[in-house]
Coordinates of C-alpha atoms in Angstrom, one line a residue:
X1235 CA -107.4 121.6 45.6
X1236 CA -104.8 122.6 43.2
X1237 CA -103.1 120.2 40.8
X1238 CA -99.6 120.5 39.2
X1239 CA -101.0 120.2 36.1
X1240 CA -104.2 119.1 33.6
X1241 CA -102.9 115.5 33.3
X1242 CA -102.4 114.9 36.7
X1243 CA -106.2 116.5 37.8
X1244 CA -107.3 114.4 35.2
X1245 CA -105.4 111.1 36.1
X1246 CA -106.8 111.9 39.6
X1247 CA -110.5 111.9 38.7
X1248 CA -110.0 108.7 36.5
X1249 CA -109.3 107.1 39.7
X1250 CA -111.7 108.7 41.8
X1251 CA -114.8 107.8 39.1
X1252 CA -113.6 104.5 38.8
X1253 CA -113.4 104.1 42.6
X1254 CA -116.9 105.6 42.9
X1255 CA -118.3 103.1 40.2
X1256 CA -116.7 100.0 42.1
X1257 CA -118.4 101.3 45.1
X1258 CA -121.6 101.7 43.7
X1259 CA -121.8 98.1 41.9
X1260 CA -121.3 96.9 45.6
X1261 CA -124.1 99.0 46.8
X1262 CA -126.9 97.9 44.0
X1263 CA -125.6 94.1 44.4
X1264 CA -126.0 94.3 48.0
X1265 CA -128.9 96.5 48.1
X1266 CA -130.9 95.2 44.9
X1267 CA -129.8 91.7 44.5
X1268 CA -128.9 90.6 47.7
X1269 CA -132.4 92.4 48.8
X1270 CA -134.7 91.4 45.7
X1271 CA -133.4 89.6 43.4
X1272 CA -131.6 86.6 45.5
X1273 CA -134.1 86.8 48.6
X1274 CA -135.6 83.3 48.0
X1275 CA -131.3 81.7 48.2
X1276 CA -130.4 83.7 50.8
X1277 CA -133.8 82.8 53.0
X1278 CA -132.3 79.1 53.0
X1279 CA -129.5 80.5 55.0
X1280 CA -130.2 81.8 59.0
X1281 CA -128.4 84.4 60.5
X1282 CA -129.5 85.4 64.0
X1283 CA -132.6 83.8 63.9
X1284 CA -133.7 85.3 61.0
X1285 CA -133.7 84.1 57.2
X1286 CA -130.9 86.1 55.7
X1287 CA -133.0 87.4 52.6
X1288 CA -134.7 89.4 55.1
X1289 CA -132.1 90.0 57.1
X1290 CA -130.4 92.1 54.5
X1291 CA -133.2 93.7 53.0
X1292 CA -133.5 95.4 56.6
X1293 CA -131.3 95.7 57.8
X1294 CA -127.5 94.0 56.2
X1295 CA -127.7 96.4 53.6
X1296 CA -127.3 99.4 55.8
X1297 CA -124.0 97.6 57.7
X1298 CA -123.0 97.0 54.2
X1299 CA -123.2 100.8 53.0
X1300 CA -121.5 102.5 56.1
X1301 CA -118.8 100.3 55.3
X1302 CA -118.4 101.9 52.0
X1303 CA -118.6 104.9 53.2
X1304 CA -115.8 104.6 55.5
X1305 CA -113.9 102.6 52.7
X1306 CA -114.4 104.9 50.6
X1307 CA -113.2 108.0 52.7
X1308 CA -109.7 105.9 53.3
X1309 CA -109.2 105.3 50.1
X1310 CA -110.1 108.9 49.1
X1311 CA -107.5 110.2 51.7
X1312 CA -105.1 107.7 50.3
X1313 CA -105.7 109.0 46.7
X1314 CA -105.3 112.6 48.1
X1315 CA -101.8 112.4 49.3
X1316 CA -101.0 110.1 46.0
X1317 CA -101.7 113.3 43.7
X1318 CA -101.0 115.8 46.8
X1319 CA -103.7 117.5 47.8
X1320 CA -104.2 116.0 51.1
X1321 CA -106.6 118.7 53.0
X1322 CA -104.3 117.5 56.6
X1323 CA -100.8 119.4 54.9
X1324 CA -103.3 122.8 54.5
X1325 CA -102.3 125.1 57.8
X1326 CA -105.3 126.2 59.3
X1327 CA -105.1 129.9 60.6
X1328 CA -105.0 130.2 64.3
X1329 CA -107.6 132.4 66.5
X1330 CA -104.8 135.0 66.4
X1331 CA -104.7 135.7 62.2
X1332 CA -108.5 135.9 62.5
X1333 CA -109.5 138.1 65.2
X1334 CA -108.3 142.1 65.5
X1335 CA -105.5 142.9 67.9
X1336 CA -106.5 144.8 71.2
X1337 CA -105.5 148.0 70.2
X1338 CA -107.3 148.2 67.0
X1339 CA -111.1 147.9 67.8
X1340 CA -113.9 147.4 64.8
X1341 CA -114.7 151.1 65.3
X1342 CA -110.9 152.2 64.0
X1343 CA -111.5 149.7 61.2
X1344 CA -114.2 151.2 59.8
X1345 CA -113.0 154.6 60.6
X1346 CA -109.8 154.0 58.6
X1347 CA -108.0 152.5 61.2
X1348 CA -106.5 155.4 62.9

């Protein structure tokens, strides 16, 4: 990743922290309140069959964290090509640029390439 300049790396992890601390009050009120603290409201309240309390404790709050994680990686890419340092405008180097042509085997590389 290279940024124009400091002010623009820095305006770009601003953004990215205060996405990452959004993102991770979601996960403790899902996880901690909706599992522990709030069990006894939410157990008034089925969902499929099963008092929702528990439901989240077991199983809601994983549902709820691949969702961040997948929110989190589109609004990451978004924030990527905002600043522009998008990983998909990188050219990746083809099989071609990597491997040694025909005529010049490993042995005439380490030989000096004669």
């Amino acid at each position: 990743m290279s940024f124009a300049n400091r002010q623009q790396a820095a305006r770009y992890w601003k953004e990215n922290i205060r996405l990452m601390l959004s993102l991770l009050c979601v996960w403790f009120v899902v996880s901690f309140g909706c599992g522990i603290l709030f069990v006894e409201e939410l157990n008034q309240i089925r969902f499929g069959g099963f008092k929702l309390g528990f439901w989240f404790a077991q199983q809601g709050a994983i549902y709820v964290f691949l969702g961040l994680i997948f929110f989190y990686v589109y609004k990451m890419n978004q924030l990527d090509k905002k600043y522009g340092v998008y990983e998909g405008d990188e050219s990746v180097p083809s099989v071609q640029d990597t491997e040694p042509s025909a005529g010049n085997t490993a042995s005439q590389q380490l030989e000096g390439g004669q």
